[in-house]
Tab-separated table of C-alpha atoms (C1' of nucleotides) in Angstrom:
chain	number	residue	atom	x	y	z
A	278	UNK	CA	155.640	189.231	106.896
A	279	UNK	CA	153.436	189.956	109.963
A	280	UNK	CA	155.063	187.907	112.259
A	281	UNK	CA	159.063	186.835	112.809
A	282	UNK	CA	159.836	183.542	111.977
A	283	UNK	CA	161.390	181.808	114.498
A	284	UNK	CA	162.280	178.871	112.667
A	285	UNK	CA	164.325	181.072	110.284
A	286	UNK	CA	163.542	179.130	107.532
A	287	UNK	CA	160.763	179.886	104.927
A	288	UNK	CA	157.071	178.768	104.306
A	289	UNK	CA	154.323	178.060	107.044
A	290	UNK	CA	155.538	177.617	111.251
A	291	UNK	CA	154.140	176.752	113.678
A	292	UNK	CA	152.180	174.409	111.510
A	293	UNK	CA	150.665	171.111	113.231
A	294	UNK	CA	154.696	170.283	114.242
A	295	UNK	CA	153.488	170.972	117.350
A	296	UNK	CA	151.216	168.565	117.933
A	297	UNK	CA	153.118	165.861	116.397
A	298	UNK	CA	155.700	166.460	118.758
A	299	UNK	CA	153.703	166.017	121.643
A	300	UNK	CA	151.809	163.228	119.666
A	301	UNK	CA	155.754	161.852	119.463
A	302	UNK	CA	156.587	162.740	123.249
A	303	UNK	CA	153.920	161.035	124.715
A	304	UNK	CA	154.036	157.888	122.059
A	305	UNK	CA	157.805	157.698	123.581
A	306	UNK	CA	156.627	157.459	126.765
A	307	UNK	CA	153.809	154.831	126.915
A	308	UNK	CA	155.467	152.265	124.253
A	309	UNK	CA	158.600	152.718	127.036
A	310	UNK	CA	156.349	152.492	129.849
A	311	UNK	CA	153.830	149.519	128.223
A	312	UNK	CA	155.757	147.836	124.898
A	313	UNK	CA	154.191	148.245	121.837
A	314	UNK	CA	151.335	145.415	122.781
A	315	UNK	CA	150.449	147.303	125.874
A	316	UNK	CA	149.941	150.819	124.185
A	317	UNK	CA	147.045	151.826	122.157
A	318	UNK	CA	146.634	154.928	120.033
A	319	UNK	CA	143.950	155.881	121.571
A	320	UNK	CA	145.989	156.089	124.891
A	321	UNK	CA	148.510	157.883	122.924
A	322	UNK	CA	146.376	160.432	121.472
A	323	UNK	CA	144.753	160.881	124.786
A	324	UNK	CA	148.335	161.670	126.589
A	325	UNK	CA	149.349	163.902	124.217
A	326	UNK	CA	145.992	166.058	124.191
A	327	UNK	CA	145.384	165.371	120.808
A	328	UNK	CA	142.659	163.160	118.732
A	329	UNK	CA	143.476	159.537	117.944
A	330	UNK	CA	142.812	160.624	113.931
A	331	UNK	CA	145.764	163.249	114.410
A	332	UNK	CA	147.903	160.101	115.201
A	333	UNK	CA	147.099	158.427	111.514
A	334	UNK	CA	146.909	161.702	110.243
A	335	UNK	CA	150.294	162.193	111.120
A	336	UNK	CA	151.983	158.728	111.062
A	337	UNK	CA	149.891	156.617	108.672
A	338	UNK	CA	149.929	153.497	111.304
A	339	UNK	CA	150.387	152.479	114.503
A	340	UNK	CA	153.625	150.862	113.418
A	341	UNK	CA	155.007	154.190	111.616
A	342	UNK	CA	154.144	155.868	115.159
A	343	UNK	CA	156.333	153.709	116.591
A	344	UNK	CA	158.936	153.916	114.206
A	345	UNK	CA	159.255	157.714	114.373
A	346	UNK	CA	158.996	157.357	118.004
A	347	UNK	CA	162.109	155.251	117.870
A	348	UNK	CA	164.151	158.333	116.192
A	349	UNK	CA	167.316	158.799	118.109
A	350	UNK	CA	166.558	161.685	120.382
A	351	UNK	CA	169.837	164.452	119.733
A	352	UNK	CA	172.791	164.222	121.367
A	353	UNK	CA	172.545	160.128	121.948
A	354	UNK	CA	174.801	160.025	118.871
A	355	UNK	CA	177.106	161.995	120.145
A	356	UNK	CA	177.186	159.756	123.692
A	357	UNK	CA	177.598	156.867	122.107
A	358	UNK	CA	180.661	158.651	120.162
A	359	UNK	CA	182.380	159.972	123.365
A	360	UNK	CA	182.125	155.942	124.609
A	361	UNK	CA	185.349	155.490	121.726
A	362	UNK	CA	187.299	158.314	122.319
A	363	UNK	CA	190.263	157.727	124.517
A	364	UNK	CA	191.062	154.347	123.434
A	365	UNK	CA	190.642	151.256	125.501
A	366	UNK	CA	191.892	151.776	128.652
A	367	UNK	CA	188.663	152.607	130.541
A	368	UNK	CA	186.464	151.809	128.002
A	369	UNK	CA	184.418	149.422	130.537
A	370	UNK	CA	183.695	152.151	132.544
A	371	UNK	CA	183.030	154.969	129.916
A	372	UNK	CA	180.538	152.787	128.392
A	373	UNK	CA	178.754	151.485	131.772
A	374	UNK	CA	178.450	155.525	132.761
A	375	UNK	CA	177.551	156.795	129.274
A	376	UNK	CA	174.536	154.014	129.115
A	377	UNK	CA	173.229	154.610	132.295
A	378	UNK	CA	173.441	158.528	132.194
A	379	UNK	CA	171.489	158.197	128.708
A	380	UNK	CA	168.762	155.708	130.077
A	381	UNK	CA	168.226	157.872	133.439
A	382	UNK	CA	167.069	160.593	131.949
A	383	UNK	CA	163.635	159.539	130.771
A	384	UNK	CA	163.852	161.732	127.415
A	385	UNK	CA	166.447	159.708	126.131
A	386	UNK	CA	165.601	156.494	126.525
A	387	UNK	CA	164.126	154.734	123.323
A	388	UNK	CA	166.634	151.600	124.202
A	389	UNK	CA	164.097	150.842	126.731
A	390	UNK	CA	161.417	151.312	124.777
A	391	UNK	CA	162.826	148.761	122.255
A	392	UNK	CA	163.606	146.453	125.182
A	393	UNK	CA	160.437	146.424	126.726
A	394	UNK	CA	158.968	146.028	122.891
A	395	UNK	CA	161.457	143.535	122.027
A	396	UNK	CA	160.078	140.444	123.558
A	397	UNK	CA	156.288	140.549	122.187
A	398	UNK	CA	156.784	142.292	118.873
A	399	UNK	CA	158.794	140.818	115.613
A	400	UNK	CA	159.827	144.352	114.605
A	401	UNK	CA	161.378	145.965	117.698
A	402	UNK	CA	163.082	142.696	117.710
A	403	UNK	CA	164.605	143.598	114.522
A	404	UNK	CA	165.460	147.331	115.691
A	405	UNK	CA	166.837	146.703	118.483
A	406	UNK	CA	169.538	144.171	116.989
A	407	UNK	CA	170.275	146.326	114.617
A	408	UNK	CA	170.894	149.522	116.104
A	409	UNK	CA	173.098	147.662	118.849
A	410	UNK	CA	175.178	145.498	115.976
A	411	UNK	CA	175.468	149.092	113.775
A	412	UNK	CA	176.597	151.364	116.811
A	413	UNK	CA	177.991	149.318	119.274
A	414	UNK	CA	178.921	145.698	118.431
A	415	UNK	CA	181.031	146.114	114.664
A	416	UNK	CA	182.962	149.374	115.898
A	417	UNK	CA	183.683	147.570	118.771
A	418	UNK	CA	184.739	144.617	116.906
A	419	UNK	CA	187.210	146.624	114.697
A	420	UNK	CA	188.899	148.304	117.512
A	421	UNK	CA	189.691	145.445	119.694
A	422	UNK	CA	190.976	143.715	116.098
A	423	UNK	CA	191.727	140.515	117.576
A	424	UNK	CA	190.521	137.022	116.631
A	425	UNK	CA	188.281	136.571	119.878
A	426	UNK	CA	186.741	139.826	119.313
A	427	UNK	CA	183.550	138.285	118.221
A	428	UNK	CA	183.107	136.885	121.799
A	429	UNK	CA	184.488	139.585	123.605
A	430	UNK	CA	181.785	142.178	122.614
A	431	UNK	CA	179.308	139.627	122.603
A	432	UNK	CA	179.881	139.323	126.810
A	433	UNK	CA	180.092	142.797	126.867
A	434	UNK	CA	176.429	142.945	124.820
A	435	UNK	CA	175.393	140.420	128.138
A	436	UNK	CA	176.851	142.836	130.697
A	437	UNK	CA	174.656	146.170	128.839
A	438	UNK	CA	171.401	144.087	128.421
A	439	UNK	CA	172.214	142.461	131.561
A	440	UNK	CA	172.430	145.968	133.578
A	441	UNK	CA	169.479	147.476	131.480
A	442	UNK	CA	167.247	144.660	132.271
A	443	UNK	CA	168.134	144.888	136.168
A	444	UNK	CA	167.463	148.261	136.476
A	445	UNK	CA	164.841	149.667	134.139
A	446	UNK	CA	162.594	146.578	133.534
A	447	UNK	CA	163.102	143.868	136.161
A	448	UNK	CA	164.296	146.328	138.727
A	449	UNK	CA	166.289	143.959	140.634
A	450	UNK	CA	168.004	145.588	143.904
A	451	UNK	CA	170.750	147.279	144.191
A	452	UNK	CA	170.660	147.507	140.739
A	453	UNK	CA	167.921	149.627	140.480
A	454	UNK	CA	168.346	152.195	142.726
A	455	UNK	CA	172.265	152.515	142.797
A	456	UNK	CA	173.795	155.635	141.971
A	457	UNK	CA	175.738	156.196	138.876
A	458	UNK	CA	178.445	155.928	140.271
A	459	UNK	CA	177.880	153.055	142.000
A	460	UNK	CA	177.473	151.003	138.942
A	461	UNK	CA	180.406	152.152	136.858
A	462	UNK	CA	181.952	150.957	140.160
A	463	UNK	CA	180.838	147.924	140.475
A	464	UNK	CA	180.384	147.193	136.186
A	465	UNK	CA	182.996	149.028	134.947
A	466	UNK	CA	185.994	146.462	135.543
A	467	UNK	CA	183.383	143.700	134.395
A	468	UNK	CA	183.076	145.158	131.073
A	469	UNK	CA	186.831	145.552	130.818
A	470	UNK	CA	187.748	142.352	131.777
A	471	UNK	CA	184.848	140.967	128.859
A	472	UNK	CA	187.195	142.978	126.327
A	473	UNK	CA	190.555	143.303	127.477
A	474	UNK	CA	190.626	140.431	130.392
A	475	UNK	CA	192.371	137.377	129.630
A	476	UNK	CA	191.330	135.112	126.624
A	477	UNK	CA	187.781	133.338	126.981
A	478	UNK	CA	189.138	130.312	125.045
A	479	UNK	CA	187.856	128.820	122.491
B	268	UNK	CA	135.440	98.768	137.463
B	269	UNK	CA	135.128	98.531	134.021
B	270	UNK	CA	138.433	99.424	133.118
B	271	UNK	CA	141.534	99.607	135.472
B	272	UNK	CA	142.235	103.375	136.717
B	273	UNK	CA	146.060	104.291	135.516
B	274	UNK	CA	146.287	106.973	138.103
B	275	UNK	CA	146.178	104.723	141.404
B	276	UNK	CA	143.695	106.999	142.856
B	277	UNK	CA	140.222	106.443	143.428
B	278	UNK	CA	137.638	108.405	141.883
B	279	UNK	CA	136.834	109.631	138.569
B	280	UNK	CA	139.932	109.663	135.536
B	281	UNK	CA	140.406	110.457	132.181
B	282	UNK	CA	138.357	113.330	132.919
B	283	UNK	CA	138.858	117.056	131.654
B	284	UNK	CA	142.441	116.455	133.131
B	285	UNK	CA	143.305	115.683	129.677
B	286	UNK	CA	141.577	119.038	127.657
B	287	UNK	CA	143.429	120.599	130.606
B	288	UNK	CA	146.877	119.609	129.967
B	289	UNK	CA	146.437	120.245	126.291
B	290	UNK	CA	145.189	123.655	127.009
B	291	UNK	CA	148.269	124.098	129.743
B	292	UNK	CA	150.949	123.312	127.403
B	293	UNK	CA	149.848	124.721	124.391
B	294	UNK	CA	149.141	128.037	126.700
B	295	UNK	CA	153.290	127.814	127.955
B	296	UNK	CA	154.026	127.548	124.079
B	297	UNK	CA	152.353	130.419	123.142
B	298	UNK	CA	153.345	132.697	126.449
B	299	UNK	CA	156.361	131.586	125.470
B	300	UNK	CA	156.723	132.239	122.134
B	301	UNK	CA	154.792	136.243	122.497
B	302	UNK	CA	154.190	137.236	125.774
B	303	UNK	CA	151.115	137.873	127.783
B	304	UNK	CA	149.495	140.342	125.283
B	305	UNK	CA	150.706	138.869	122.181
B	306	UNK	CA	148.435	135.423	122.596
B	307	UNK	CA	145.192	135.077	122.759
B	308	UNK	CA	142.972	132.828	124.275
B	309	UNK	CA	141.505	131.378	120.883
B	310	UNK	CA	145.091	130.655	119.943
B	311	UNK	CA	145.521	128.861	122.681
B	312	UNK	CA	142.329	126.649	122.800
B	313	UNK	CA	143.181	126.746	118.397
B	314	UNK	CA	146.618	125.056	119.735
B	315	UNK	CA	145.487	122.788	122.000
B	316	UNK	CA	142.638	121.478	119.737
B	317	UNK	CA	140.220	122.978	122.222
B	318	UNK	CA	137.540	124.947	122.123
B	319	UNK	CA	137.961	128.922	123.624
B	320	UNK	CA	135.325	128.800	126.320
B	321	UNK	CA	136.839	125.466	127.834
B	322	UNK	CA	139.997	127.748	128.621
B	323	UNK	CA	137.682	129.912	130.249
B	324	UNK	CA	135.580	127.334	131.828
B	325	UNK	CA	139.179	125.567	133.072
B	326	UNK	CA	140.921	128.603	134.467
B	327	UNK	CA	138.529	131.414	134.530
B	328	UNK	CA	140.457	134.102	133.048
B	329	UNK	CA	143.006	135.383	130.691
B	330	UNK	CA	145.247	135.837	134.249
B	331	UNK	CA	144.390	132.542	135.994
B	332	UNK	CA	145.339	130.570	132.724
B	333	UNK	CA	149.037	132.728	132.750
B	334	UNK	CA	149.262	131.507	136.700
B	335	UNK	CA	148.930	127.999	135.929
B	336	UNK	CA	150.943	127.910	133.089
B	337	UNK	CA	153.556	129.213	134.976
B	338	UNK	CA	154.035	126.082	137.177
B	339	UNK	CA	157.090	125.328	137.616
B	340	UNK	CA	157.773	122.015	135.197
B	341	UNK	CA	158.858	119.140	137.639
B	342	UNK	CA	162.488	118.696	137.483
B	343	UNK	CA	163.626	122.273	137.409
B	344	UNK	CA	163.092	122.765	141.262
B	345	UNK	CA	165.800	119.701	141.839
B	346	UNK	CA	167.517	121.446	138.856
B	347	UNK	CA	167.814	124.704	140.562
B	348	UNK	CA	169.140	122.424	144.000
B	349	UNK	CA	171.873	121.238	142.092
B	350	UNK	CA	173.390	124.150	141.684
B	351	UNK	CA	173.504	124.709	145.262
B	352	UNK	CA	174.892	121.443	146.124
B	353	UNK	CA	179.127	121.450	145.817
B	354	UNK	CA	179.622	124.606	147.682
B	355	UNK	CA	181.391	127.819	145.707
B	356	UNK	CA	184.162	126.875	144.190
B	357	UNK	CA	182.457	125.960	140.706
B	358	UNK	CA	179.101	127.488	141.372
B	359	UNK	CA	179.443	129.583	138.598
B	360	UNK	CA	179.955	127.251	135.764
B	361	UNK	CA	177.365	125.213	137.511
B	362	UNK	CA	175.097	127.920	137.612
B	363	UNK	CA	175.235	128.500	133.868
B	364	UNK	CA	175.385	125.317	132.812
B	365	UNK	CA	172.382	124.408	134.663
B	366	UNK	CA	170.657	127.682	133.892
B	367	UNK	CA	171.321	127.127	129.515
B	368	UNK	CA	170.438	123.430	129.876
B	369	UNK	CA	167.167	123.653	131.115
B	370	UNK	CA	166.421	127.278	129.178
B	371	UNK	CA	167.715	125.218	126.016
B	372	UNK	CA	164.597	122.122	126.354
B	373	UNK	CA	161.965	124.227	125.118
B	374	UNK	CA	159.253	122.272	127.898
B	375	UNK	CA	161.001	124.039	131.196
B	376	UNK	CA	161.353	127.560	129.919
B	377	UNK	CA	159.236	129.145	132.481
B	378	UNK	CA	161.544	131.909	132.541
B	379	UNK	CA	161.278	132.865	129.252
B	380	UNK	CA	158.035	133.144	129.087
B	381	UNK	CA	158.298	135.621	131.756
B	382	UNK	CA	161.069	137.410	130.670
B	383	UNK	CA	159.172	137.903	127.431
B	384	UNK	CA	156.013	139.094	129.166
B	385	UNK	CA	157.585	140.808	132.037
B	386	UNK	CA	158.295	143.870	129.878
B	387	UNK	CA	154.541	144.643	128.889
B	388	UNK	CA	152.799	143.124	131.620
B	389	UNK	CA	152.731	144.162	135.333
B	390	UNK	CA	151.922	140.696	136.889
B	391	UNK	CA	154.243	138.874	135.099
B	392	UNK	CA	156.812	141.318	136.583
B	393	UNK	CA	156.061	140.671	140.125
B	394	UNK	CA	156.343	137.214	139.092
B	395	UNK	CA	159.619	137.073	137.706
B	396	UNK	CA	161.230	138.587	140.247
B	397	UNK	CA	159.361	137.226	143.205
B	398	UNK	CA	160.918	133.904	141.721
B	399	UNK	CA	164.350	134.592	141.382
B	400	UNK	CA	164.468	136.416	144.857
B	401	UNK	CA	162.854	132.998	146.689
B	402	UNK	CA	164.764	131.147	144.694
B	403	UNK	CA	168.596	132.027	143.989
B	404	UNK	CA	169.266	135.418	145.261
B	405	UNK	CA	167.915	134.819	149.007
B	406	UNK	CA	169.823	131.185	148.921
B	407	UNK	CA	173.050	132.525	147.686
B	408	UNK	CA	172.761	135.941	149.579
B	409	UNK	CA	172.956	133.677	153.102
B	410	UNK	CA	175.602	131.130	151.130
B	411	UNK	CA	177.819	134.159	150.843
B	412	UNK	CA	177.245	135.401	153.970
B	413	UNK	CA	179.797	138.434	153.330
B	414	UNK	CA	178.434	142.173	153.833
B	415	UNK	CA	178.760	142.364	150.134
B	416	UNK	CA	176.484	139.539	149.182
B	417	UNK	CA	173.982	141.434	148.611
B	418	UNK	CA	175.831	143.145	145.820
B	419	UNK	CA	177.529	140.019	144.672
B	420	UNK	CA	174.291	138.313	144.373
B	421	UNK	CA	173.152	141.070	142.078
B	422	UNK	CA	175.618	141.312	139.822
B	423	UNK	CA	175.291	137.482	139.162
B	424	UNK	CA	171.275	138.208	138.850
B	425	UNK	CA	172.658	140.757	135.770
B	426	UNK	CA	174.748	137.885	134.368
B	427	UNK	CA	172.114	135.611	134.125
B	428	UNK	CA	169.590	137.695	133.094
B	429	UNK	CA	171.679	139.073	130.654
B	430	UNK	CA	172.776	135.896	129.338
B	431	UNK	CA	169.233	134.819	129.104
B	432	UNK	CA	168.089	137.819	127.116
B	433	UNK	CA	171.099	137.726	124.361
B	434	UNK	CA	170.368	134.143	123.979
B	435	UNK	CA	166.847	133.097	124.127
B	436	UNK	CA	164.987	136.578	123.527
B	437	UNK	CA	167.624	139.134	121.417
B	438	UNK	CA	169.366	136.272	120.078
B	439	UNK	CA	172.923	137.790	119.872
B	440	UNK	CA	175.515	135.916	117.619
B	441	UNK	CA	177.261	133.801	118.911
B	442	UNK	CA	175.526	133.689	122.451
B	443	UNK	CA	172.629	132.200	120.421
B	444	UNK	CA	173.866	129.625	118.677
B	445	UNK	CA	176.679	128.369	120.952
B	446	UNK	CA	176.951	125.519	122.364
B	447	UNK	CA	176.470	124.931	126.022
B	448	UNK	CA	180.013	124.011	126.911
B	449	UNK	CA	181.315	127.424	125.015
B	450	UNK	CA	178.373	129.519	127.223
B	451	UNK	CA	179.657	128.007	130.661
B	452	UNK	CA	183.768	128.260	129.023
B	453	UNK	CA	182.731	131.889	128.872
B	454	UNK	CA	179.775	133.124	131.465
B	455	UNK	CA	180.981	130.588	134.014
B	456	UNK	CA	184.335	132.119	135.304
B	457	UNK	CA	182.641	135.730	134.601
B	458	UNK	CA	179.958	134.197	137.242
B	459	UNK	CA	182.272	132.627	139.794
B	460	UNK	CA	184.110	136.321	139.401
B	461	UNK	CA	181.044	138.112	140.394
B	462	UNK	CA	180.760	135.650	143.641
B	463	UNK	CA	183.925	135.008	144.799
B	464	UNK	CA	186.575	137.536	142.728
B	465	UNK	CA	187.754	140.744	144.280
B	466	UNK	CA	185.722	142.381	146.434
B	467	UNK	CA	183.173	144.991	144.270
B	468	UNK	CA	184.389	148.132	146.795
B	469	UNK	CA	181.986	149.744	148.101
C	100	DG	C1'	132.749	118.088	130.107
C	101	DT	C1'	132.272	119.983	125.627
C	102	DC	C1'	130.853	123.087	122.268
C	103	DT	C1'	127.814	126.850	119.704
C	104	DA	C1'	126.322	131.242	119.774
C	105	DT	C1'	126.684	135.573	121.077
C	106	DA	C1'	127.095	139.597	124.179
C	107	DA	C1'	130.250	143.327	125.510
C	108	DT	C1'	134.290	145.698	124.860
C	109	DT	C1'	138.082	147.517	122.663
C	110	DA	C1'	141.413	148.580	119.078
C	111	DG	C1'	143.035	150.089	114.535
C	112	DA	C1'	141.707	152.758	110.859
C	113	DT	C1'	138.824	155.905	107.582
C	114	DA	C1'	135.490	159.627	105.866
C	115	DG	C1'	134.202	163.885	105.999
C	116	DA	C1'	132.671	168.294	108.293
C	117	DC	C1'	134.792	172.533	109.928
D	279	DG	C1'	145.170	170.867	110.779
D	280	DT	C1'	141.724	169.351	113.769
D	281	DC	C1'	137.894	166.876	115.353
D	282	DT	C1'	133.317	163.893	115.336
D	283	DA	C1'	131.418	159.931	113.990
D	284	DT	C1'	131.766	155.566	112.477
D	285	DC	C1'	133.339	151.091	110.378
D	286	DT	C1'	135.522	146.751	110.808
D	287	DA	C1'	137.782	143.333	113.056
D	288	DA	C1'	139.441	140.997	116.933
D	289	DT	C1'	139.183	139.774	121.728
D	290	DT	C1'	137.568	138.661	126.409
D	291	DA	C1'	133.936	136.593	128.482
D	292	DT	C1'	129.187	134.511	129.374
D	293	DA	C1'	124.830	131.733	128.705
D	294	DG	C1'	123.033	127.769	127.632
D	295	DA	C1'	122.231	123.550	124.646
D	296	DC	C1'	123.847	118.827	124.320
DNA sequence: GTCTATAATTAGATAGAC
DNA sequence: GTCTATCTAATTATAGAC
C-alpha cells in the first residue's frame, strides 16, 4: 500500500498492459493501413516504441497479434445496437450514418482492417464473414421475416461493402470525401429500398 | 525455311514467347488467387513450369511482371463497349450482366486481381482506379451529361464494386453462388436506379 | 533462351541476460 | 517485463555456365 491503485482492483498495475496496448494501437493501425501481408512485426514493434520480442512475448504469433488487434474496440457494440432500435422505417439511413461515423474515426475501424486483410489472407477472410453474418446479416434476416429476406440483406451487404470499399480503400470520388451527411443522403434510400423496396423477384 | 512460320511475320518464332505466356498466365492465376504480396515469384515460375530467374530475366521485377499481367485480356475492351452501345434505358442490367459474365470466366478477371491486391498494395491501387475512371466513370459521366452525373456515376461505381467484392472476394450467400440472370434480376434495376431514378438531391 | 548457384535482404520466431 | 543477439526460413534478385 504505497501507492493508490487506480485500477481499483487488486494485484500488480501498471504492469506491461501498457505496452501491449500501444503494441495493440499501433498493430491496429498498420494491418488497417497495409493488410496483414503488408505489415511486419518488426514495423509493429517499431511504431509502438517497443521491441519486436515484446510482440511474441505478448501475443505468441503474428497471427494472435492480429487477432487481438481485431477485438471490437468499446462502444462499436453498442453502434451497431442503436442501427435496430426504432424499427424499420429509416433503417437505410441509420445504418449508412452509424457505419460511416464508426469507420471515420480511425480508432474504430477494425472493419477496414479486415477489408483491406480480407483479399490476401484465408483468415481475415473468415473474420470478416463472420462478424458481418453474426451482427448484421441473421438479425437482419429475422426482423424483416419475410421469404425474400435472404436477398434483401444480401443487397444491402453490397451497398455497406460497396460504400466501404469507395471510400476507405479505393477512394473513389465523391465517395471519399463526402460528408456524412452527404452519404446517408445519397445511400440511405438505397439501402431502404434493398430491404423494404418492392420485391427483387425470384 | 525449314518449317513454315505460324505467326505470318517474319523473323524469329517459337521463341521465349512461349516461357513468356506460361509465365503471364500462371502470374494472373496467382495475382488472382492472393494478391500482390501473397505470391511469389517462385510460385509463379513453379506454376508455369519455369524456372524463377526467367521471370526475372522476362519482366525484370516483381512490379514489371504485375504490369504485364495486368493486360487487359482481348475481348473485355469490346466487352466493356457493349455496354455502352443501346443508350440508358437498360444500361444497368447490361452493365451487370456484362460486368458478372466476364468476372465469372476465370481468364478475364483482371479486376479481381486488383481488387484483391489493391488493399495491400499501393500500385495496384492507382491501377484500379485509374482503370475504372478511363474506362466507365469518364464515359458514363459525359453519357449522363446531368450536373449530377458525377454523383450518379459514383454511386453505380459502389454498386459494382460492391457487387464484385460480395461475390468474387467475400463470397456472400447467395450473391456467390447465384446465377447470372438472378444477379442482373436484382443489381440491374438497383443500377439503372442509381443512373436514371430520382434525382440523389443534393 | 534456359537453368544452376548463390548473393543480399528480410521476416518470423526463440534464448537468455538484465 | 524488457531488450540484445541470433537462428531459421523464405524471398527478391543477380551472375554466369550451357
Amino acid at each position: 500500500m504505497t501507492e493508490p491503485n487506480p485500477s481499483g482492483r487488486p494485484g500488480r498495475w501498471r504492469s506491461g498492459a501498457e505496452s501491449r496496448q500501444r503494441i495493440l494501437e499501433a498493430a491496429r493501425a498498420l494491418f488497417r493501413e497495409h493488410g496483414y501481408g503488408g505489415t511486419t512485426v518488426r514495423a509493429v514493434a517499431a511504431e509502438a516504441g517497443a521491441d519486436p520480442a515484446m510482440v511474441f512475448y505478448f501475443f505468441g504469433t503474428k497471427q494472435g497479434l492480429f487477432g487481438a488487434a481485431l477485438e471490437m474496440p468499446e462502444g462499436v457494440p453498442t453502434a451497431i445496437e442503436s442501427i435496430f432500435v426504432g424499427g424499420l422505417d429509416d433503417i437505410g439511413a441509420r445504418m449508412v450514418r452509424t457505419l460511416v461515423e464508426n469507420l471515420d474515426t480511425s480508432d474504430r475501424a477494425p472493419f477496414v482492417t479486415l477489408t483491406r486483410s480480407a483479399l490476401t489472407h484465408d483468415e481475415s477472410e473468415n473474420l470478416l464473414r463472420q462478424y458481418i453474418d453474426r451482427e448484421i446479416t441473421a438479425r437482419l434476416v429475422t426482423l424483416l421475416g419475410t421469404p425474400d429476406a435472404a436477398v434483401r440483406v444480401a443487397l444491402l451487404n453490397v451497398q455497406v461493402l460497396g460504400l466501404a470499399m469507395a471510400r476507405y480503400i479505393v477512394r473513389i470520388e465523391p465517395i471519399a470525401s463526402a460528408s456524412v451527411d452527404d452519404l446517408v443522403t445519397w445511400f440511405g434510400p438505397l439501402a431502404q429500398h434493398c430491404l423494404t423496396g418492392p420485391a427483387p423477384s425470384r
